[in-house]
């Protein structure tokens, strides 16, 4: 059997796949990259992930990119773990909505990361864009707060890959949005963070190197 290799940046969307693999009892070999050092733009890596993005996963003799696609591949090829919801399942629609909504939320974090962390010159940052994106991220978290009423996980029947897709967001979102007004989301974060597979994934994730402050906000109105 070929090795399972996860092309990974610590504290990034590739955590979704690391965590999902751990939930399935799989321990990938981790190939680490950094966002700013050019390692995601080499011809070798672009042959693996054409957009130069992580995650990418080598598994079963295939190479896959895009976290939602990798997630679907894993839950379908390893259906015995019950972490997906196949076509025809009563929760299929909700499963699709929330795995994709995780990416809607993540794109707000990506925009904030670009503004606060990855612009080489802070003078290029727009306070207006930062404020709008933080509000849009808060609105996405509010949607999750409402959805979690009466549930422990995103799907009423229990833990699924919709949670591994969403989980990464909630590690990063608190750098931009305070979670105090969202008690169900806070309880959800505590619940997912206590899962043994989540803890094992965090142990292998590597130290985050993006954030140098606990919270980023525009200090002028
Ligand atoms: N929709 C893609 C997004 C992948 C993505 O943008 N990953 C970020 C890390 S969270 C990345 O590789 N960024 C590198 C770059 O923008 O150069 C997915 O879910 O896999």
XYZ file of N, CA and C and ligand atoms in Angstrom:
683
model
N 0.842 -1.206 0.000
C 0.000 0.000 0.000
C 0.877 1.257 0.000
N 0.507 2.273 -0.815
C 1.335 3.486 -0.890
C 1.114 4.336 0.360
N 2.103 5.180 0.635
C 1.973 6.065 1.794
C 0.858 7.082 1.565
N 0.227 7.483 2.655
C -0.712 8.603 2.616
C 0.077 9.856 2.985
N 0.104 10.824 2.073
C 0.907 12.041 2.301
C -0.018 13.253 2.274
N 0.007 14.014 3.358
C -0.781 15.244 3.422
C 0.148 16.436 3.207
N -0.129 17.198 2.169
C 0.612 18.448 1.919
C -0.072 19.516 2.765
N 0.694 20.095 3.677
C 0.087 20.748 4.841
C 0.777 22.053 5.200
N -0.033 23.033 5.561
C 0.469 24.247 6.219
C -0.154 24.256 7.610
N 0.674 24.415 8.635
C 0.148 24.435 10.005
C -0.924 25.519 10.117
N -2.018 25.183 10.845
C -3.069 26.154 11.154
C -3.805 26.636 9.899
N -3.924 25.773 8.922
C -4.614 26.157 7.686
C -5.711 25.145 7.388
N -6.384 25.316 6.252
C -7.474 24.404 5.893
C -7.017 22.943 5.822
N -5.730 22.701 5.663
C -5.302 21.298 5.608
C -5.500 20.600 6.956
N -5.722 21.408 8.014
C -6.058 20.800 9.308
C -7.354 19.973 9.202
N -8.288 20.458 8.358
C -9.543 19.708 8.178
C -9.274 18.251 7.814
N -8.316 18.066 6.917
C -8.047 16.723 6.399
C -7.228 15.920 7.408
N -6.290 16.591 8.058
C -5.514 15.915 9.101
C -6.461 15.356 10.167
N -7.396 16.192 10.593
C -8.349 15.786 11.640
C -9.254 14.656 11.138
N -9.779 14.795 9.925
C -10.655 13.748 9.383
C -9.911 12.415 9.270
N -8.667 12.463 8.812
C -7.879 11.225 8.720
C -7.713 10.600 10.098
N -7.444 11.442 11.094
C -7.284 10.911 12.465
C -8.596 10.301 12.964
N -9.736 10.944 12.610
C -11.036 10.369 13.006
C -11.205 8.978 12.395
N -10.550 8.740 11.261
C -10.629 7.439 10.591
C -9.507 6.505 11.010
N -8.703 6.942 11.972
C -7.612 6.097 12.455
C -6.413 6.069 11.521
N -6.312 7.058 10.617
C -5.195 7.100 9.664
C -4.177 8.162 10.102
N -2.918 7.840 9.914
C -1.834 8.752 10.298
C -1.028 9.109 9.062
N -1.363 10.221 8.424
C -0.639 10.546 7.193
C 0.788 10.983 7.489
N 1.628 10.789 6.496
C 2.941 11.450 6.524
C 2.656 12.922 6.178
N 3.217 13.837 6.945
C 2.927 15.262 6.708
C 4.083 15.908 5.966
N 3.763 16.558 4.843
C 4.774 17.321 4.115
C 4.476 18.800 4.382
N 5.336 19.468 5.154
C 5.001 20.839 5.556
C 5.436 21.894 4.530
N 4.642 22.949 4.436
C 4.933 24.097 3.564
C 4.693 25.361 4.370
N 5.158 26.480 3.803
C 4.859 27.776 4.402
C 4.227 28.657 3.326
N 3.313 29.519 3.739
C 2.579 30.310 2.736
C 3.475 31.357 2.075
N 4.415 31.924 2.819
C 5.139 33.080 2.287
C 6.524 32.751 1.721
N 6.946 31.489 1.760
C 8.338 31.228 1.349
C 8.478 30.688 -0.083
N 7.359 30.671 -0.829
C 7.429 30.222 -2.222
C 7.286 28.718 -2.399
N 7.237 27.972 -1.301
C 7.204 26.501 -1.438
C 5.897 25.993 -2.055
N 4.834 26.819 -2.005
C 3.567 26.406 -2.623
C 3.512 26.775 -4.108
N 4.570 27.390 -4.605
C 4.552 27.841 -6.008
C 5.614 27.132 -6.860
N 6.231 26.101 -6.324
C 7.239 25.388 -7.118
C 6.529 24.535 -8.178
N 7.187 24.238 -9.288
C 6.560 23.370 -10.303
C 6.154 22.025 -9.706
N 6.956 21.517 -8.763
C 6.645 20.204 -8.162
C 5.313 20.278 -7.408
N 5.148 21.354 -6.625
C 3.895 21.422 -5.859
C 2.713 21.763 -6.764
N 2.928 22.615 -7.771
C 1.823 22.965 -8.680
C 1.352 21.749 -9.484
N 2.233 20.770 -9.655
C 1.818 19.534 -10.333
C 0.880 18.720 -9.436
N 0.954 18.974 -8.129
C 0.104 18.268 -7.158
C -1.196 19.039 -6.921
N -1.066 20.356 -6.776
C -2.215 21.216 -6.483
C -2.118 22.423 -7.415
N -2.871 22.441 -8.499
C -2.617 23.418 -9.570
C -2.790 24.870 -9.140
N -3.584 25.122 -8.098
C -3.731 26.492 -7.606
C -2.681 26.856 -6.581
N -1.786 25.927 -6.268
C -0.746 26.222 -5.280
C -1.310 26.359 -3.877
N -2.332 25.556 -3.584
C -3.008 25.663 -2.271
C -2.944 24.344 -1.519
N -2.997 24.431 -0.205
C -3.185 23.236 0.619
C -4.620 23.243 1.137
N -5.193 22.086 1.431
C -4.567 20.778 1.428
C -4.475 20.163 0.036
N -3.490 19.222 -0.068
C -3.501 18.220 -1.130
C -3.182 16.906 -0.432
N -3.757 15.837 -0.951
C -3.589 14.545 -0.285
C -3.240 13.483 -1.309
N -2.186 12.741 -1.010
C -1.851 11.552 -1.806
C -2.332 10.340 -1.026
N -3.239 9.602 -1.655
C -3.833 8.443 -0.974
C -4.373 7.472 -2.033
N -4.292 6.187 -1.758
C -4.850 5.161 -2.662
C -4.286 5.293 -4.076
N -3.054 5.782 -4.198
C -2.464 5.936 -5.529
C -2.995 7.132 -6.300
N -3.800 7.987 -5.629
C -4.337 9.193 -6.285
C -3.774 10.425 -5.594
N -3.850 11.560 -6.296
C -3.505 12.840 -5.682
C -4.722 13.748 -5.794
N -5.160 14.282 -4.642
C -6.382 15.098 -4.626
C -6.081 16.474 -4.048
N -6.809 17.490 -4.515
C -6.734 18.818 -3.908
C -8.148 19.337 -3.639
N -8.277 20.421 -2.879
C -9.535 21.034 -2.414
C -10.095 20.251 -1.223
N -10.186 20.938 -0.090
C -10.551 20.244 1.148
C -11.924 19.574 1.076
N -12.917 20.214 0.438
C -14.257 19.602 0.394
C -14.241 18.353 -0.497
N -13.485 18.424 -1.597
C -13.410 17.265 -2.491
C -12.674 16.109 -1.808
N -11.596 16.448 -1.101
C -10.847 15.399 -0.383
C -11.741 14.784 0.692
N -12.481 15.641 1.382
C -13.407 15.160 2.416
C -14.415 14.194 1.814
N -15.021 14.580 0.698
C -16.012 13.691 0.065
C -15.368 12.374 -0.356
N -14.169 12.472 -0.937
C -13.485 11.237 -1.352
C -13.268 10.317 -0.145
N -12.792 10.885 0.942
C -12.479 10.060 2.119
C -13.734 9.434 2.717
N -14.810 10.233 2.848
C -16.003 9.648 3.491
C -16.659 8.613 2.587
N -16.528 8.791 1.266
C -17.124 7.805 0.346
C -16.262 6.548 0.256
N -14.940 6.727 0.239
C -14.076 5.550 0.088
C -13.905 4.802 1.412
N -14.266 5.466 2.495
C -14.161 4.820 3.812
C -15.495 4.987 4.551
N -16.558 4.549 3.865
C -17.932 4.769 4.344
C -18.203 4.077 5.675
N -17.354 3.093 6.006
C -17.586 2.348 7.257
C -17.488 3.238 8.495
N -16.840 4.417 8.356
C -16.729 5.320 9.512
C -17.997 6.158 9.710
N -18.883 6.156 8.722
C -20.164 6.868 8.867
C -20.026 8.376 8.977
N -18.975 8.943 8.385
C -18.750 10.388 8.579
C -19.328 11.255 7.460
N -19.816 10.631 6.390
C -20.496 11.382 5.339
C -21.986 11.083 5.381
N -22.732 11.667 4.488
C -24.151 11.353 4.360
C -24.422 11.157 2.877
N -24.535 9.890 2.445
C -24.631 9.602 1.001
C -25.938 10.098 0.385
N -25.954 10.180 -0.938
C -27.178 10.555 -1.667
C -28.323 9.683 -1.181
N -29.471 10.322 -0.942
C -30.638 9.576 -0.477
C -30.782 9.569 1.038
N -29.703 9.914 1.751
C -29.766 9.969 3.223
C -30.607 11.180 3.635
N -31.359 11.028 4.739
C -32.246 12.115 5.184
C -31.472 13.401 5.492
N -30.198 13.260 5.885
C -29.413 14.462 6.230
C -28.505 14.921 5.088
N -28.673 14.357 3.911
C -27.775 14.682 2.790
C -27.755 16.196 2.484
N -28.942 16.790 2.405
C -29.012 18.211 2.041
C -28.264 19.062 3.073
N -28.552 18.816 4.358
C -27.882 19.583 5.416
C -26.376 19.349 5.396
N -25.989 18.118 5.141
C -24.557 17.789 5.069
C -23.883 18.617 3.970
N -24.508 18.661 2.797
C -23.927 19.430 1.689
C -23.912 20.919 2.008
N -25.013 21.406 2.572
C -25.092 22.848 2.869
C -23.981 23.271 3.838
N -23.787 22.486 4.892
C -22.855 22.928 5.935
C -21.396 22.641 5.588
N -21.128 21.571 4.822
C -19.733 21.395 4.391
C -19.347 22.553 3.455
N -20.285 22.995 2.656
C -19.978 24.114 1.752
C -20.001 25.453 2.484
N -20.900 25.597 3.446
C -20.933 26.842 4.228
C -19.634 27.026 5.014
N -19.009 25.916 5.387
C -17.705 26.014 6.064
C -16.725 26.795 5.187
N -16.807 26.608 3.881
C -15.900 27.315 2.968
C -16.309 28.789 2.814
N -17.616 29.061 2.879
C -18.068 30.471 2.882
C -17.460 31.194 4.083
N -17.519 30.529 5.242
C -16.955 31.152 6.446
C -15.439 31.278 6.319
N -14.793 30.226 5.811
C -13.325 30.240 5.709
C -12.843 31.339 4.759
N -13.645 31.654 3.743
C -13.192 32.680 2.799
C -13.181 34.065 3.448
N -14.025 34.273 4.462
C -13.971 35.536 5.212
C -12.664 35.572 6.037
N -12.313 34.444 6.651
C -11.063 34.389 7.428
C -9.878 34.610 6.495
N -9.947 34.024 5.315
C -8.859 34.188 4.341
C -8.691 35.666 3.978
N -9.821 36.365 3.790
C -9.742 37.789 3.432
C -9.128 38.597 4.583
N -9.510 38.242 5.808
C -8.941 38.946 6.974
C -7.471 38.617 7.142
N -7.106 37.353 6.918
C -5.687 36.983 6.994
C -4.872 37.763 5.969
N -5.429 37.891 4.759
C -4.701 38.624 3.718
C -4.458 40.061 4.180
N -5.511 40.695 4.697
C -5.388 42.098 5.107
C -4.447 42.287 6.294
N -4.598 41.436 7.303
C -3.870 41.650 8.554
C -2.491 41.003 8.587
N -2.336 39.862 7.908
C -1.133 39.053 8.112
C -0.224 39.052 6.885
N -0.807 38.919 5.706
C 0.023 38.609 4.539
C 0.383 39.800 3.671
N -0.249 40.971 3.878
C 0.202 42.151 3.129
C 1.591 42.523 3.627
N 2.499 42.707 2.706
C 3.879 42.985 3.142
C 3.990 44.349 3.808
N 3.155 45.305 3.370
C 3.200 46.646 3.952
C 1.837 46.941 4.584
N 1.770 47.119 5.922
C 0.476 47.370 6.583
C -0.237 48.603 6.030
N 0.520 49.524 5.426
C -0.125 50.721 4.867
C -1.079 50.357 3.728
N -0.922 49.160 3.185
C -1.809 48.724 2.090
C -3.167 48.266 2.627
N -3.266 48.094 3.943
C -4.495 47.539 4.531
C -5.617 48.583 4.515
N -6.823 48.130 4.207
C -7.991 49.009 4.238
C -8.785 48.753 5.515
N -8.937 49.780 6.370
C -9.745 49.635 7.587
C -11.178 49.256 7.235
N -11.683 49.856 6.161
C -13.075 49.585 5.757
C -13.248 48.117 5.413
N -12.342 47.588 4.598
C -12.450 46.171 4.214
C -12.326 45.292 5.455
N -11.385 45.617 6.345
C -11.222 44.807 7.573
C -12.500 44.806 8.394
N -13.132 45.969 8.526
C -14.362 46.040 9.332
C -15.488 45.251 8.661
N -15.619 45.412 7.352
C -16.691 44.698 6.634
C -16.471 43.191 6.734
N -15.244 42.760 6.532
C -14.990 41.306 6.554
C -15.196 40.729 7.954
N -14.830 41.481 8.998
C -15.064 40.991 10.367
C -16.565 40.878 10.621
N -17.345 41.844 10.114
C -18.813 41.769 10.279
C -19.383 40.584 9.505
N -18.848 40.337 8.320
C -19.341 39.209 7.514
C -18.977 37.870 8.172
N -17.801 37.819 8.779
C -17.425 36.607 9.517
C -18.352 36.420 10.722
N -18.644 37.517 11.447
C -19.547 37.427 12.610
C -20.935 36.951 12.164
N -21.385 37.404 11.012
C -22.713 36.982 10.513
C -22.714 35.486 10.212
N -21.617 34.978 9.677
C -21.530 33.535 9.392
C -21.525 32.744 10.706
N -20.829 33.270 11.719
C -20.802 32.584 13.025
C -22.193 32.626 13.664
N -22.896 33.741 13.484
C -24.275 33.852 13.998
C -25.175 32.787 13.344
N -24.982 32.553 12.054
C -25.776 31.518 11.361
C -25.514 30.148 11.988
N -24.248 29.883 12.316
C -23.906 28.614 12.970
C -24.535 28.560 14.370
N -24.485 29.677 15.085
C -25.086 29.744 16.427
C -26.567 29.351 16.372
N -27.288 29.905 15.413
C -28.725 29.597 15.297
C -28.915 28.125 14.935
N -28.086 27.635 14.044
C -28.228 26.247 13.587
C -27.976 25.244 14.720
N -27.090 25.601 15.651
C -26.701 24.641 16.697
C -27.737 24.508 17.818
N -28.837 25.235 17.732
C -29.874 25.129 18.788
C -30.314 23.668 18.914
N -30.176 23.126 20.107
C -30.651 21.759 20.354
C -29.793 20.663 19.757
N -28.566 21.017 19.280
C -27.699 19.969 18.713
C -26.286 20.063 19.282
N -25.638 18.924 19.331
C -24.235 18.903 19.769
C -23.293 19.135 18.601
N -23.687 18.663 17.436
C -22.845 18.775 16.236
C -23.681 19.353 15.097
N -23.062 19.552 13.953
C -23.777 20.215 12.861
C -24.975 19.398 12.399
N -24.839 18.103 12.376
C -25.976 17.262 12.025
C -26.595 16.693 13.298
N -27.919 16.643 13.321
C -28.624 16.218 14.539
C -28.236 14.795 14.944
N -27.883 13.962 13.963
C -27.581 12.562 14.289
C -26.198 12.391 14.925
N -25.359 13.426 14.852
C -24.059 13.326 15.515
C -22.903 13.765 14.638
N -21.702 13.522 15.127
C -20.472 13.997 14.492
C -20.363 13.505 13.047
N -19.861 14.397 12.164
C -19.696 14.035 10.751
C -18.572 14.881 10.163
N -18.299 14.650 8.885
C -17.267 15.431 8.205
C -17.693 16.890 8.008
N -18.974 17.205 8.203
C -19.370 18.624 8.217
C -18.665 19.330 9.382
N -18.430 18.594 10.476
C -17.736 19.182 11.631
C -16.240 19.334 11.372
N -15.633 18.392 10.669
C -14.197 18.569 10.401
C -13.979 19.708 9.402
N -14.944 19.924 8.501
C -14.826 21.068 7.585
C -14.961 22.382 8.349
N -15.916 22.440 9.286
C -16.168 23.690 10.021
C -15.116 23.940 11.091
N -14.563 22.871 11.653
C -13.714 22.999 12.843
C -12.522 23.916 12.656
N -11.864 23.815 11.507
C -10.701 24.675 11.257
C -11.070 26.155 11.409
N -12.257 26.520 10.910
C -12.669 27.930 10.952
C -12.680 28.450 12.379
N -13.115 27.577 13.281
C -13.345 28.060 14.638
C -12.072 28.104 15.468
N -10.981 27.576 14.910
C -9.673 27.789 15.531
C -9.192 29.199 15.178
N -9.487 29.634 13.954
C -8.940 30.897 13.456
C -9.879 32.090 13.668
N -11.192 31.843 13.592
C -12.155 32.950 13.666
C -11.966 33.836 14.905
N -11.630 33.254 16.087
C -11.538 34.112 17.281
C -10.416 35.158 17.229
N -9.533 35.091 16.240
C -8.561 36.179 16.092
C -9.232 37.449 15.556
N -10.446 37.297 15.011
C -11.111 38.437 14.366
C -12.495 38.749 14.926
N -13.125 37.755 15.549
C -14.481 37.941 16.083
C -14.506 37.341 17.486
N -14.960 38.124 18.479
C -15.107 37.564 19.829
C -16.272 36.573 19.835
N -16.050 35.426 20.477
C -17.098 34.399 20.477
C -18.067 34.538 21.655
N -17.820 35.508 22.564
C -18.695 35.639 23.752
C -20.194 35.705 23.404
N -20.593 36.421 22.350
C -22.045 36.483 22.066
C -22.601 35.188 21.469
N -21.779 34.175 21.319
C -22.222 32.946 20.643
C -22.011 31.725 21.556
N -22.857 31.568 22.588
C -22.618 30.499 23.572
C -22.699 29.092 22.983
N -23.580 28.895 22.012
C -23.656 27.536 21.434
C -22.392 27.238 20.634
N -21.877 28.231 19.936
C -20.630 28.023 19.171
C -19.484 27.760 20.143
N -19.450 28.482 21.251
C -18.386 28.245 22.251
C -18.462 26.819 22.784
N -19.688 26.357 23.086
C -19.842 24.980 23.604
C -19.441 23.974 22.525
N -19.781 24.290 21.286
C -19.421 23.415 20.149
C -17.900 23.331 20.009
N -17.224 24.473 20.117
C -15.754 24.484 20.014
C -15.166 23.617 21.134
N -15.703 23.758 22.346
C -15.193 22.946 23.470
C -15.422 21.459 23.178
N -16.576 21.149 22.598
C -16.929 19.737 22.325
C -15.999 19.136 21.258
N -15.816 19.864 20.145
C -14.974 19.277 19.084
C -13.514 19.230 19.533
N -13.102 20.237 20.319
C -11.688 20.303 20.727
C -11.316 19.196 21.696
N -12.319 18.606 22.336
C -12.032 17.534 23.303
C -11.975 16.166 22.633
N -12.310 16.089 21.360
C -12.287 14.780 20.691
C -10.841 14.270 20.562
N -10.600 13.019 20.866
C -9.230 12.502 20.792
C -8.587 12.715 19.415
N -9.363 12.555 18.351
C -8.784 12.721 17.005
C -8.410 14.187 16.743
N -9.220 15.103 17.269
C -8.901 16.528 17.128
C -7.580 16.818 17.853
N -7.458 16.299 19.070
C -6.237 16.543 19.856
C -5.019 15.921 19.168
N -5.205 14.729 18.595
C -4.087 14.084 17.882
C -3.705 14.911 16.657
N -4.702 15.468 15.977
C -4.415 16.309 14.801
C -3.703 17.594 15.221
N -4.145 18.185 16.317
C -3.486 19.410 16.807
C -2.019 19.123 17.159
N -1.778 17.942 17.721
C -0.400 17.597 18.107
C 0.493 17.487 16.876
N -0.072 17.046 15.755
C 0.722 16.892 14.524
C 0.688 18.126 13.633
N -0.169 19.076 13.952
C -0.422 20.227 13.074
C 0.834 21.085 12.903
N 1.573 21.271 13.987
C 2.717 22.189 13.947
C 2.286 23.534 14.493
N 3.270 24.330 14.952
C 2.930 25.619 15.569
C 2.402 26.606 14.542
N 1.385 27.369 14.933
C 0.895 28.385 14.003
C 1.896 29.538 13.972
N 2.144 30.049 12.778
C 3.158 31.096 12.638
C 2.563 32.363 12.047
N 1.198 32.411 11.962
C 0.595 33.583 11.320
C 0.357 34.710 12.320
N -0.312 34.374 13.413
C -0.870 35.414 14.277
C 0.129 35.784 15.362
N 0.394 37.078 15.481
C 1.314 37.545 16.524
C 0.562 38.287 17.621
N -0.754 38.465 17.429
C -1.585 39.100 18.449
C -2.737 38.155 18.771
N -3.375 38.360 19.931
C -4.514 37.513 20.283
C -5.767 37.912 19.512
N -5.835 39.201 19.137
C -7.047 39.687 18.477
C -6.678 40.846 17.566
N -7.293 40.851 16.383
C -7.011 41.901 15.394
C -8.284 42.702 15.163
N -8.203 44.008 15.415
C -9.363 44.835 15.098
C -8.918 46.237 14.733
N -9.749 46.886 13.948
C -9.476 48.264 13.552
C -9.782 49.133 14.762
N -8.826 49.977 15.164
C -9.060 50.727 16.404
C -9.680 52.099 16.160
N -10.112 52.370 14.931
C -10.824 53.628 14.661
C -12.182 53.283 14.066
N -13.189 54.144 14.358
C -14.500 53.934 13.705
C -14.570 54.682 12.390
N -11.060 25.994 -1.331
C -9.724 25.518 -1.043
C -8.901 26.652 -0.459
C -7.465 26.237 -0.211
C -6.634 27.389 0.305
O -6.789 28.551 -0.114
N -5.714 27.076 1.233
C -4.847 28.095 1.745
C -4.459 27.753 3.172
S -5.874 27.850 4.255
C -3.604 28.168 0.919
O -3.074 27.160 0.518
N -3.118 29.371 0.656
C -1.912 29.553 -0.070
C -1.968 30.764 -0.946
O -2.996 31.439 -0.967
O -0.970 31.016 -1.609
C -9.806 24.334 -0.088
O -10.761 24.287 0.696
O -8.941 23.450 -0.151
